[in-house]
XYZ file of C-alpha atoms in Angstrom:
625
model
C -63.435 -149.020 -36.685
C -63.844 -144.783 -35.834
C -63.693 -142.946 -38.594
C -60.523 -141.325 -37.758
C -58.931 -144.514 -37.882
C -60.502 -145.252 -40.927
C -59.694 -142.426 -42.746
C -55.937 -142.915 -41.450
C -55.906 -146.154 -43.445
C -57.154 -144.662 -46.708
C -55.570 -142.987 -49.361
C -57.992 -139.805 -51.534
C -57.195 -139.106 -54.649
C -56.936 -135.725 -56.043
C -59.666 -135.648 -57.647
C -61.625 -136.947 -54.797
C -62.922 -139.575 -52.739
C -64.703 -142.079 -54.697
C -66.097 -144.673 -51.617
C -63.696 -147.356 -52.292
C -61.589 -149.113 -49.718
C -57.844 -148.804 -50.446
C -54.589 -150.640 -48.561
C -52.524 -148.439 -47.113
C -48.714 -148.179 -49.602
C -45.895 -149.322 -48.369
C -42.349 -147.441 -48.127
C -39.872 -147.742 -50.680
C -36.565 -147.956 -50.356
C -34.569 -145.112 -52.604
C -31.197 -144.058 -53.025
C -30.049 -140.904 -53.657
C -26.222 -140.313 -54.213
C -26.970 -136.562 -54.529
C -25.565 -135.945 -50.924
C -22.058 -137.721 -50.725
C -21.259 -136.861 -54.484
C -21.703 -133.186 -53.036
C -19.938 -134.316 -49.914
C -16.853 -135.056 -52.164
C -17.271 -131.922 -54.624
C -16.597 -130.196 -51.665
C -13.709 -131.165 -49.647
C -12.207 -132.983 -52.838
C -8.480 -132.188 -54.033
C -5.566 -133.326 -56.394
C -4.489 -136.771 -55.422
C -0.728 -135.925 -54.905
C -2.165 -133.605 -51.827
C -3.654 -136.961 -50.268
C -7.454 -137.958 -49.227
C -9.811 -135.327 -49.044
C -9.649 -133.654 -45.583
C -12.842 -134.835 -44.276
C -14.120 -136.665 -41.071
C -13.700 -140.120 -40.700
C -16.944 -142.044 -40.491
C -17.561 -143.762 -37.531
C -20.485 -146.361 -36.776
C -23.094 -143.865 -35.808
C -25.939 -142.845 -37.868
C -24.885 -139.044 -37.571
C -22.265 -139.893 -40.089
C -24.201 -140.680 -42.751
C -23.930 -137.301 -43.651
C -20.220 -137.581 -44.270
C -20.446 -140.427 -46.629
C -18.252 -139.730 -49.869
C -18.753 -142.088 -53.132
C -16.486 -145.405 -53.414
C -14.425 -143.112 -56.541
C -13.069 -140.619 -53.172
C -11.617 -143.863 -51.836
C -9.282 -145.014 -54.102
C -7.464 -146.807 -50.996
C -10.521 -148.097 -49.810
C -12.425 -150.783 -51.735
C -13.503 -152.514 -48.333
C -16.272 -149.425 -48.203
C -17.405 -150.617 -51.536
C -18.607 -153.802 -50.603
C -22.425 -153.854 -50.864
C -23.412 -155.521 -48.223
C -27.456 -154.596 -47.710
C -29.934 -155.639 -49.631
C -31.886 -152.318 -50.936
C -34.937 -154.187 -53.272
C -36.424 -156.846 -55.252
C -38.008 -155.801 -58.405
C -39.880 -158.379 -60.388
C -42.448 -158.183 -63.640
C -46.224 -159.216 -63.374
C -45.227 -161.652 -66.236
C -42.181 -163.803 -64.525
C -39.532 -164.753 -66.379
C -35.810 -165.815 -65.421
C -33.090 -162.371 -65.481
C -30.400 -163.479 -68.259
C -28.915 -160.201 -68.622
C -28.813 -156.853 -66.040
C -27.205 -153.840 -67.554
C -27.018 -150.039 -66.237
C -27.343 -147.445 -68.887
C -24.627 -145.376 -68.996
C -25.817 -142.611 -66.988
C -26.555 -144.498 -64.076
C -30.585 -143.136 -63.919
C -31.784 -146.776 -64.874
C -31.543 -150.655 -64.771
C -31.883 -152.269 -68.363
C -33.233 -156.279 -67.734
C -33.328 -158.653 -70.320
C -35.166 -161.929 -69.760
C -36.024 -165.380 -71.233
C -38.882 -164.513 -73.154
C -37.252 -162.053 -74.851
C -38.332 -158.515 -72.881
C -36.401 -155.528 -71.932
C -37.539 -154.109 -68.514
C -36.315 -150.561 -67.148
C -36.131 -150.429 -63.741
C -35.652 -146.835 -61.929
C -31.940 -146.404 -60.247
C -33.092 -144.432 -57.316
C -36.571 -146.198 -56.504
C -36.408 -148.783 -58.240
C -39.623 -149.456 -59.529
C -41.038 -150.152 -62.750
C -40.563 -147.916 -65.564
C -41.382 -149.624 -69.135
C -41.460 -152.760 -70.674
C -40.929 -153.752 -74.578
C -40.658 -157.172 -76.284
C -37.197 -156.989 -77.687
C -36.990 -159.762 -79.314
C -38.832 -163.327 -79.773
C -36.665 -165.304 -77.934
C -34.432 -165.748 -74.922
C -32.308 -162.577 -74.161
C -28.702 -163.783 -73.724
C -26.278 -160.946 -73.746
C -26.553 -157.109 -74.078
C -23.409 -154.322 -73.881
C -23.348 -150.679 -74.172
C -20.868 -149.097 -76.926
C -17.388 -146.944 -75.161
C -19.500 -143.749 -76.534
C -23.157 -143.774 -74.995
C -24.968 -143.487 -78.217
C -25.702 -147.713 -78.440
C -26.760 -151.125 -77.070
C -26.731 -154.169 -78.882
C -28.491 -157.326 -77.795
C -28.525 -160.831 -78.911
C -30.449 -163.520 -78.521
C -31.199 -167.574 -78.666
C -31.760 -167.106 -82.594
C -28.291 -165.519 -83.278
C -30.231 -162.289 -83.930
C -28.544 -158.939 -83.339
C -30.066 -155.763 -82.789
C -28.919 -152.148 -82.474
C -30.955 -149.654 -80.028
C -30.553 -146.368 -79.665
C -30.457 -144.628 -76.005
C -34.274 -144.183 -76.076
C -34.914 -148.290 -77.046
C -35.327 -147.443 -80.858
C -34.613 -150.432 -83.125
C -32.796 -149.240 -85.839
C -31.146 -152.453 -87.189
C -30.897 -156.241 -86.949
C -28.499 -158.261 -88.359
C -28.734 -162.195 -88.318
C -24.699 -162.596 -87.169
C -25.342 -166.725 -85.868
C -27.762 -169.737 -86.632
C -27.032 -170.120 -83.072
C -27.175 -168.963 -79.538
C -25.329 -165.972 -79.138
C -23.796 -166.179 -75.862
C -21.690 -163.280 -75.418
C -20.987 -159.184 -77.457
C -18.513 -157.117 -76.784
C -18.166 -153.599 -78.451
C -14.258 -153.044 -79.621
C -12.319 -149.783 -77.542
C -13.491 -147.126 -80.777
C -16.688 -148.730 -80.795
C -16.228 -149.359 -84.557
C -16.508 -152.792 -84.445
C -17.650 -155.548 -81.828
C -17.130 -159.205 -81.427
C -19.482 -162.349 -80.506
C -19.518 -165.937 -79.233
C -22.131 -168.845 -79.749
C -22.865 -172.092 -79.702
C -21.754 -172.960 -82.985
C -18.099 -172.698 -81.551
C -16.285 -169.493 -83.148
C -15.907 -165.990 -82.945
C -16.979 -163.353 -85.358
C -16.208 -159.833 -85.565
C -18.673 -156.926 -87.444
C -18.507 -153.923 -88.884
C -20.344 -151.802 -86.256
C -21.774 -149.467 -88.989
C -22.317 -151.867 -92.032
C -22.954 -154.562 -89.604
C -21.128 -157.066 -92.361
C -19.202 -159.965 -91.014
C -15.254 -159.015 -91.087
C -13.989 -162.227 -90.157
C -14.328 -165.524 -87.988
C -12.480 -166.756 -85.353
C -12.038 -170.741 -85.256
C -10.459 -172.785 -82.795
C -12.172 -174.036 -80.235
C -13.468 -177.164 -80.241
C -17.305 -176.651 -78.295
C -19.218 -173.851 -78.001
C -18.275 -170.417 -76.819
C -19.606 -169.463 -73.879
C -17.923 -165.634 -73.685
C -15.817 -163.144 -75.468
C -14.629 -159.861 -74.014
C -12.282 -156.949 -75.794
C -9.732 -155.304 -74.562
C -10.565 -151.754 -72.968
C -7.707 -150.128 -74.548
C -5.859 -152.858 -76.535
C -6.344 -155.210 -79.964
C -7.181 -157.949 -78.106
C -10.164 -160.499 -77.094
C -10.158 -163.451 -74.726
C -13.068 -165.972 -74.934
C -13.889 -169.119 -73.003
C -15.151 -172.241 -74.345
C -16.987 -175.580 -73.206
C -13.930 -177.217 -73.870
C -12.402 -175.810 -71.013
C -10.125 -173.384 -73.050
C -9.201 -169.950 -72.339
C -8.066 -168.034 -75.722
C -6.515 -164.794 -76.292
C -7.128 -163.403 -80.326
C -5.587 -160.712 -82.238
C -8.641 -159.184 -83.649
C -6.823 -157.814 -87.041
C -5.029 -161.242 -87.573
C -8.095 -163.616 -86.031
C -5.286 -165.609 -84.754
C -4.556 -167.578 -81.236
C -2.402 -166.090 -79.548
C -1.867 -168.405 -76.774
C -4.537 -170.324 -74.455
C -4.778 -170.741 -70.580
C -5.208 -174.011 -69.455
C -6.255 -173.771 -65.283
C -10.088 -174.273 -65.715
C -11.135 -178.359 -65.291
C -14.633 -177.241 -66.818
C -16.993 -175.099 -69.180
C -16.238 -171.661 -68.822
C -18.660 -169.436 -67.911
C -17.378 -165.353 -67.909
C -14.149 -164.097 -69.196
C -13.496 -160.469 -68.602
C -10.942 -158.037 -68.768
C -10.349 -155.210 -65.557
C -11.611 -151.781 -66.955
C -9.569 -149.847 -65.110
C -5.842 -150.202 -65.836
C -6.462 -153.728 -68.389
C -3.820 -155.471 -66.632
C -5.586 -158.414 -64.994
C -8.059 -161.168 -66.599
C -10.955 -162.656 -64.263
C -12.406 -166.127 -65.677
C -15.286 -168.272 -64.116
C -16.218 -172.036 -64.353
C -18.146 -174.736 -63.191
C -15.309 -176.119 -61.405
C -16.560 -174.196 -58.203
C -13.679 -171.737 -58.662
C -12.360 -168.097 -60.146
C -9.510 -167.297 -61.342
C -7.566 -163.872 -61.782
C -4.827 -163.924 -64.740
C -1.713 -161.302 -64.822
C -1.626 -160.382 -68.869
C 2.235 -159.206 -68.083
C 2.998 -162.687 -66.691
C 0.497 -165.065 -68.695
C -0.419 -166.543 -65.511
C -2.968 -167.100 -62.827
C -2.066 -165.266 -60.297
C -5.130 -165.259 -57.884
C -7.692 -168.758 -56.933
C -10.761 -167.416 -55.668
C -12.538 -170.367 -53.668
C -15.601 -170.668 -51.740
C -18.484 -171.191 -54.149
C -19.998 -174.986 -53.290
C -20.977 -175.048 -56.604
C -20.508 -173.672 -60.101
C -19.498 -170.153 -60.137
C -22.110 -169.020 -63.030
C -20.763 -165.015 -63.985
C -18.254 -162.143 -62.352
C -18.038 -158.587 -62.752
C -15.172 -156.165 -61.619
C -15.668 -152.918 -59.660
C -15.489 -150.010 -61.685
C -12.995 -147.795 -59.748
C -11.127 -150.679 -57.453
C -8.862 -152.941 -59.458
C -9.089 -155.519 -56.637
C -12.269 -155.644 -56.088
C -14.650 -158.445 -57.614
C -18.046 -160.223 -57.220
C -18.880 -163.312 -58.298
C -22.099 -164.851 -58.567
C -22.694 -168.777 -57.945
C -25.230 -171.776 -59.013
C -27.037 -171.930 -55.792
C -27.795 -168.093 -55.564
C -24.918 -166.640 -53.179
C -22.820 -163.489 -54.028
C -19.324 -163.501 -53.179
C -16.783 -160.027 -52.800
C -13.625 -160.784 -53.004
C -10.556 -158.217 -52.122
C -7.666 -159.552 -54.328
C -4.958 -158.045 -51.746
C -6.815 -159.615 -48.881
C -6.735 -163.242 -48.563
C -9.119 -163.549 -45.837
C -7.150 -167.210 -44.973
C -10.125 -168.816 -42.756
C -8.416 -170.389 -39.294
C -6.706 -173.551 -39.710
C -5.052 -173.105 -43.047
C -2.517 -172.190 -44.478
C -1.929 -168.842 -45.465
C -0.306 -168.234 -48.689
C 1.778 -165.898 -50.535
C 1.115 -163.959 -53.868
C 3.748 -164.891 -56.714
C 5.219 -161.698 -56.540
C 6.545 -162.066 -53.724
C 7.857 -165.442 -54.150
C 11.359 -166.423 -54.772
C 10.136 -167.950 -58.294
C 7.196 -166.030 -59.594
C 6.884 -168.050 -62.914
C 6.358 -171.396 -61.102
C 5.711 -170.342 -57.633
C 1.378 -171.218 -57.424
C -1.569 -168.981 -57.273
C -2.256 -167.620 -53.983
C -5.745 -168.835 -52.719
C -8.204 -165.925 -52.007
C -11.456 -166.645 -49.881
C -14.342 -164.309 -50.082
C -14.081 -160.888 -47.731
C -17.760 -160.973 -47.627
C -20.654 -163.625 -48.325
C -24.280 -163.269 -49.522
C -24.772 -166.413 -49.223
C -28.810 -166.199 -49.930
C -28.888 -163.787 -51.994
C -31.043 -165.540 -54.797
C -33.315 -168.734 -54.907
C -31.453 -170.184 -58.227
C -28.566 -169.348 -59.883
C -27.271 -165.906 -60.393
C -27.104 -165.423 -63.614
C -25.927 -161.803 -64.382
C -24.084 -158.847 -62.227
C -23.511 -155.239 -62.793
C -21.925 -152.290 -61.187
C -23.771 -148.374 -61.459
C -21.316 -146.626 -62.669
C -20.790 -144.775 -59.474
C -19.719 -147.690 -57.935
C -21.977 -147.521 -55.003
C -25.048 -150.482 -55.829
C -24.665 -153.736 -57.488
C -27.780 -155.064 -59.826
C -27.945 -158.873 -60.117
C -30.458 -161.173 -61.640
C -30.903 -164.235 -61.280
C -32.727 -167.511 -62.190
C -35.676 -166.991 -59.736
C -36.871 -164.106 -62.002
C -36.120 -161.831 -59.517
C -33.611 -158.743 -59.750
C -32.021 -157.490 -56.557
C -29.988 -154.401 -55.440
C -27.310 -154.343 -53.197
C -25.456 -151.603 -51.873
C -22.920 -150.319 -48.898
C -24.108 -150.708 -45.289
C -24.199 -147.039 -44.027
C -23.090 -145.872 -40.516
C -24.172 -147.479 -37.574
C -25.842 -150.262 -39.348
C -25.404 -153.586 -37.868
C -28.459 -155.696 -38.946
C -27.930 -155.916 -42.415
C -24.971 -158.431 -41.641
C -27.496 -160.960 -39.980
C -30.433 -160.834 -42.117
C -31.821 -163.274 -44.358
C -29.761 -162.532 -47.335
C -26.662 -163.770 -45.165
C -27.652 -166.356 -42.763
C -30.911 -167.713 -44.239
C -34.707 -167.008 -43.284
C -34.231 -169.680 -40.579
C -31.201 -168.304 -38.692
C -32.602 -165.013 -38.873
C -35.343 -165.294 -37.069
C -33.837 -166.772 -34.864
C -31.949 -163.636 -33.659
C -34.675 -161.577 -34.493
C -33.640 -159.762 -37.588
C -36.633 -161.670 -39.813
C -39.782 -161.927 -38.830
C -40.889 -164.779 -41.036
C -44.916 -163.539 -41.477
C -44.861 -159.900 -41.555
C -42.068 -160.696 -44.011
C -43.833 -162.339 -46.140
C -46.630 -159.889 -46.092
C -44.196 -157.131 -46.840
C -42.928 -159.218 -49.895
C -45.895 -159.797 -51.048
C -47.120 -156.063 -50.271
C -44.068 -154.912 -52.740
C -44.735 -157.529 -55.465
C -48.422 -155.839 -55.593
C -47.015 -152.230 -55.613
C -44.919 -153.724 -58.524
C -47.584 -155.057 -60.088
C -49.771 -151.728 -60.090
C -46.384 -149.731 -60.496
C -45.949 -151.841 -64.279
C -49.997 -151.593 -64.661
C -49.905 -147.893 -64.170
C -46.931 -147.764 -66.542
C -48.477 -149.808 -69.178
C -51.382 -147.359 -68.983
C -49.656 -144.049 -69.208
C -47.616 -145.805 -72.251
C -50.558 -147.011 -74.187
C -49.754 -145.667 -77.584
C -52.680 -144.271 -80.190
C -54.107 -146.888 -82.422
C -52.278 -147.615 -85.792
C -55.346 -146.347 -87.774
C -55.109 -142.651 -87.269
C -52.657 -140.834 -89.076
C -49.993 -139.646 -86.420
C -47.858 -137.216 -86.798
C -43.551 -138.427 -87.812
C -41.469 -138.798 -84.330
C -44.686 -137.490 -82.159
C -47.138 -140.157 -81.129
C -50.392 -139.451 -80.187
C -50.762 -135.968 -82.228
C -53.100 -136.714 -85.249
C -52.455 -134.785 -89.068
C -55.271 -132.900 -89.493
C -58.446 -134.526 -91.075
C -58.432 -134.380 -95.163
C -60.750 -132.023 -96.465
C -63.221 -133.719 -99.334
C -64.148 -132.080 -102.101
C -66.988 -130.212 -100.982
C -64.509 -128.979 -98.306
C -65.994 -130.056 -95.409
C -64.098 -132.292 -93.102
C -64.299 -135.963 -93.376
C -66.459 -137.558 -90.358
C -68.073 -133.572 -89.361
C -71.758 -133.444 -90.027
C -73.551 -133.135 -93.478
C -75.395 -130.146 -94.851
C -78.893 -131.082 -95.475
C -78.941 -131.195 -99.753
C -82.145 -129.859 -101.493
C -84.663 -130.317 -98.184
C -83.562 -133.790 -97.833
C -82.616 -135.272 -94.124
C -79.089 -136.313 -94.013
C -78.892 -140.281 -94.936
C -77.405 -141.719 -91.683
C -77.282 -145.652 -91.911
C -79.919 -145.289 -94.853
C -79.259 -147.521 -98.020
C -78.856 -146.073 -101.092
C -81.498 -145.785 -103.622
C -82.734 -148.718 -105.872
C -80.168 -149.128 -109.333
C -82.693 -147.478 -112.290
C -82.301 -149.373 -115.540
C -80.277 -147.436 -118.661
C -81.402 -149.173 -121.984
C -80.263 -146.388 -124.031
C -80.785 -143.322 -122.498
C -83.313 -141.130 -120.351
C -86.862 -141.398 -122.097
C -88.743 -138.663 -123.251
C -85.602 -136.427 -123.855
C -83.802 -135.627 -127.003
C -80.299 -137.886 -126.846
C -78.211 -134.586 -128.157
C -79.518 -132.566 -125.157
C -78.859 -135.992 -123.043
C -74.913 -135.611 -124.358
C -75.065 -131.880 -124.229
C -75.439 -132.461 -120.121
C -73.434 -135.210 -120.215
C -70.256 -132.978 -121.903
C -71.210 -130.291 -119.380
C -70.253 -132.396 -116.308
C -73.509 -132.349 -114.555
C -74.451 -135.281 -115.359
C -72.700 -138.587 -114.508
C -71.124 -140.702 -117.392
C -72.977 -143.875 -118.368
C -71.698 -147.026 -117.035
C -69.303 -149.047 -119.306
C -70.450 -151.739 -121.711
C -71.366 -154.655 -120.593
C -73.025 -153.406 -117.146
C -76.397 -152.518 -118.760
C -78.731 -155.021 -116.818
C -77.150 -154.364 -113.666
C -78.477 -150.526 -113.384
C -77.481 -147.572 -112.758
C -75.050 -145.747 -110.545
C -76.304 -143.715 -107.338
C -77.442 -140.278 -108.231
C -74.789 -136.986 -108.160
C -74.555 -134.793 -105.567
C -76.708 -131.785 -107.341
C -75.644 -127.985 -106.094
C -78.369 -125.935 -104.603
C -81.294 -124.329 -106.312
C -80.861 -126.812 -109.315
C -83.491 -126.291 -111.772
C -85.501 -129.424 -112.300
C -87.460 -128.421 -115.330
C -84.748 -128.874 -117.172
C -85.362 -132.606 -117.034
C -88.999 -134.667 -118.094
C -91.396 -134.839 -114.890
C -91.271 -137.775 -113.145
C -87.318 -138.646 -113.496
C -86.726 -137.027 -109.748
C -88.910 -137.511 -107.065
C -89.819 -134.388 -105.537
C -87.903 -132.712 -102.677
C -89.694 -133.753 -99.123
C -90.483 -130.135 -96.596
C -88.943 -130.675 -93.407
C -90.478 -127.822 -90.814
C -88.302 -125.199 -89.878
C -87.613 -125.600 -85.725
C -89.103 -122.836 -84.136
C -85.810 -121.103 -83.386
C -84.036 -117.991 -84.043
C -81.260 -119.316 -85.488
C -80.381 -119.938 -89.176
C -78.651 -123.190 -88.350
C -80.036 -126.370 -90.177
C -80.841 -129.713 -88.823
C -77.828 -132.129 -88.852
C -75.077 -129.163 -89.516
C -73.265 -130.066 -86.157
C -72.875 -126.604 -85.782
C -71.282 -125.540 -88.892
C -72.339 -122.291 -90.153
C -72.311 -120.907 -93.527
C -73.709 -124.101 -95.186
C -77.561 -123.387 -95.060
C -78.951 -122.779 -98.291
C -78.684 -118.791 -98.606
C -75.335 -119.288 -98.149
C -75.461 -116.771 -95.202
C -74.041 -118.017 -91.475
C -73.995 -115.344 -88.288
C -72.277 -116.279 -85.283
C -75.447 -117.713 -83.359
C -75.776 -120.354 -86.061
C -74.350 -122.960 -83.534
C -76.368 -125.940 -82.142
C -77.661 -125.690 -78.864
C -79.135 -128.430 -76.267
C -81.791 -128.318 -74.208
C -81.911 -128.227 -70.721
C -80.778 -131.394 -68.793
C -83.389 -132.526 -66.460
C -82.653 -131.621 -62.948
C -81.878 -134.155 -60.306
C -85.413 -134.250 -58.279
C -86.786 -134.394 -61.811
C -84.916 -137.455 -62.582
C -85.642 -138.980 -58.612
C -89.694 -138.333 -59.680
C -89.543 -139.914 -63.383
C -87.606 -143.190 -61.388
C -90.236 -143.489 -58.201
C -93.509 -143.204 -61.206
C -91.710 -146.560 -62.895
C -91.517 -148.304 -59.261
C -87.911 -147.462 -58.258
C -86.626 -145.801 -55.333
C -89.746 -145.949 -53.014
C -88.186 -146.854 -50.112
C -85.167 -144.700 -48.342
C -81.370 -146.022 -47.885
């Protein structure tokens, strides 16, 4: 390979090239919705004056410029439909996706899986931001308060915690003995609700977190709750095949729905206007309830197996995906039946003769994903522009989906939609450089959450840190000689500073020092320069370390032979007042005087022929590379 070649498939770092071979990074896919929201700002105007005046978009690529976001389409939810798959983000450590969850302002992707971690995915790249363990089991259900300011999570221990927007635990509250399979925050985000396995309801004081009261009344476990977006009023499904709508100051039934054959699996109100009622089950099927009726209204078929969680759009009240057991994604357009050929269309009950017994009209899916996961899906989420749908799913894998733009055929005959298979068959998969590109962006997620980790690492727990800054120290306690803790020593009446030396031998005490007079022994004693003698009882174990004496302490004071005398060290043959083993402190030395070049100073380093020389004398380097 040339070197221009070479260097083509390289990648230097700023700080420079450092000889090692390095792949060549793949693109990522990112999605800005800086442009169309701009687009709309624009041209926008009061509703009553009609759609913005813009250009239609037709299927060339030179539209893309024109697109608007799904909330300047009111009319339009077909646009919405996310249709192209935009990435697959997965952890190092894999673990299935129980819970997906944007954070309010749309910048990222909260994950929580079974073992328990929260995962923050970027909303425009969509790589890895930060991981935390959350809690010590299974993550089952996580919400966002009305207000911004919380999340609450539960788990497979019936543990509840509050976070704040930057993942601070603040509280945790033990609310089951159970899995908690479902949360819901009430409209003034004053209290919330949740469902477990242990078959009731309870609601909580959001701010005491103290149990208010328990709903009873179904007879297996509850699988979900939801409240009301502007009303007093839940609605929770149950294994028992039960849907239940509560009055939350009562904590009575108000009535049930009986049109599910088996367990439930999502209940959930429309956010926009509260009117309708979506519920799931594993008897293949969705249904869509009118509140004003008490009625199904809607039967949303084409799942071949258990439909395992829904989520509505968050600007078009008929649009709603559904996620299934065997890893499709179905949209579904509740005022488009899509009727497949050779059946029979039918009619919604409003428009029947007898809308309180006429049926549910049957709605099939306007589009299919019907690969869009490996296992079930177990979790779906809108941004809260409306334009990219987060799911995650059993496979430990969380995908984003979004809008095919102009011009864009392909995406409706990839792999996603027709399998790998049938894809590359028409051309649209290439089955090995697909698998190389997977596994290319699993190894750019992999250094993406290494990198992360690295950048994140916080400051051992041993130093003192600073409250609310990590990684700034408090400054070092002064001891009593005021010199920092862990700086260098000052050399102590001519003796060498005592690194990893033991201290000196315990001298017996019988009764005092001999050879002195005992009332000039207590006269030192009461003056303080002299330790106290150790207590009674601890005469034949010795006798404490010596003091610390000041400088220039007069020795005569005491009989000769008590201290041993002070050992010279030779003064270097330098300049500078500075004492051996100051580190560079001045102002210690012992005639107390210090001048600015009192500091340390090293000697030259050897140069690099030097070193080469002193290598080829011991044998090394004799031959040339």
């Amino acid at each position: 390979m040339d070197r221009h070649n070479w260097d083509q498939q390289n990648i230097y770092r700023g700080d420079g090239y450092d000889g090692a071979y390095q792949r060549k990074t793949s693109k990522r896919a990112v999605t800005d919705y800086g442009l169309s929201m701009v687009q709309w700002m624009r041209n926008r105007q009061p509703r009553y004056k009609g759609a913005p005046k813009v250009e239609l978009e037709r299927p060339s690529a030179s539209y893309i410029a024109d697109m608007i976001p799904p909330a300047a389409k009111p009319h339009n939810p077909a646009d919405a439909i996310p249709a192209k798959h935009l990435h697959s983000s997965l952890n190092k450590a894999r673990h299935a996706i129980n819970v997906v969850r944007w954070t309010p302002e749309g910048r990222r992707l909260l994950t929580g899986s079974y073992s328990g971690e929260f995962t923050l995915w970027n909303g425009t790249a969509f790589n890895f931001e930060t991981i935390m363990q959350a809690h010590d089991v299974a993550i089952r259900s996580a919400t966002y308060s009305h207000n911004e300011d919380w999340l609450l999570s539960a788990c497979n221990d019936g543990v509840i915690k509050y976070w704040q927007p930057n993942f601070n635990n603040v509280k945790a509250i033990q609310a089951h003995h159970d899995p908690i399979r479902g949360i819901s925050f009430s409209p003034n985000d004053t209290k919330f609700v949740t469902a477990s396995d242990d078959a009731t309801l309870k609601i909580f004081d959001f701010s005491g977190g103290v149990e208010e009261s328990t709903l009873t009344g179904h007879g297996w476990d509850a699988k979900t709750v939801d409240w009301h977006p502007t009303k007093g009023l839940l609605v929770s499904g149950s294994k028992d095949h039960q849907v239940k709508l509560w009055d939350p100051r009562t904590g009575r039934c108000l009535t049930t729905l009986h049109g599910h054959k088996n367990t439930l699996t999502k209940t959930l109100f429309e956010p926009t206007r509260g009117q309708l009622l979506a519920t799931s089950a594993r008897d293949n099927v969705a249904r869509v309830f009118d509140l004003r009726m008490m009625r199904d209204i809607c039967l949303l078929k084409g799942h071949e197996k258990e439909v395992s969680t829904l989520t509505w759009h968050p600007f078009h009240t008929c649009l709603l995906s559904s996620g299934g057991n065997d890893g499709s994604i179905f949209h579904y357009l509740l005022n488009e039946p899509n009727t497949p050929a050779n059946t029979t269309t039918s009619i919604p009950p409003y428009d029947s003769a007898d809308p309180k017994n006429a049926p549910a009209q049957t709605v099939y899916p306007a589009h299919r994903l019907q690969h869009a996961h490996d296992a079930p899906v177990w979790s779906l989420d809108w941004h809260p522009l409306g334009h990219i749908l987060a799911s995650g799913s059993n496979d430990r894998v969380t995908r984003f989906w979004t809008r095919a733009r102009p011009g864009e055929t392909d995406c409706f005959n990839d792999r996603w939609h027709i399998g790998e298979a049938a894809a590359e068959l028409q051309g649209t998969w290439d089955k090995r450089n697909g698998k190389r590109s997977m596994r290319e962006e699993e190894e750019a997620e992999m250094e993406d959450e290494a990198d992360g980790l690295v950048d994140q690492t916080m400051p051992s727990k041993s130093q003192a840190n600073l409250p609310g800054l990590p990684g700034l120290t408090l400054p070092i306690a002064a001891s009593s000689d005021g010199i920092r803790a862990g700086a260098a020593q000052p050399i102590l009446n001519g003796l060498p500073p005592a690194n990893n030396v033991p201290p000196p031998p315990l001298l017996p005490l019988p009764g005092g020092i001999p050879g002195m007079d005992p009332a000039k022994f207590a006269e030192l004693l009461a003056s303080g320069k002299l330790p106290p003698p150790p207590p009674p009882g601890m005469h034949g174990q010795g006798f404490p370390p010596p003091p610390i004496l000041p400088p220039n302490f007069d020795f005569s004071k005491f009989p000769p032979g008590l201290f041993p005398p002070p050992i010279p060290i030779p003064t270097p043959p330098s300049s500078s007042s500075q004492e051996v083993g100051m580190g560079g402190l001045s102002g210690l030395n012992d005639n107390g005087g210090g001048s600015s070049s009192s500091v340390r100073r090293r000697g030259p380093l050897p140069s690099q022929q030097e070193s080469l020389k002193m290598e080829q004398q011991k044998g090394k380097y004799r031959t040339a590379r």
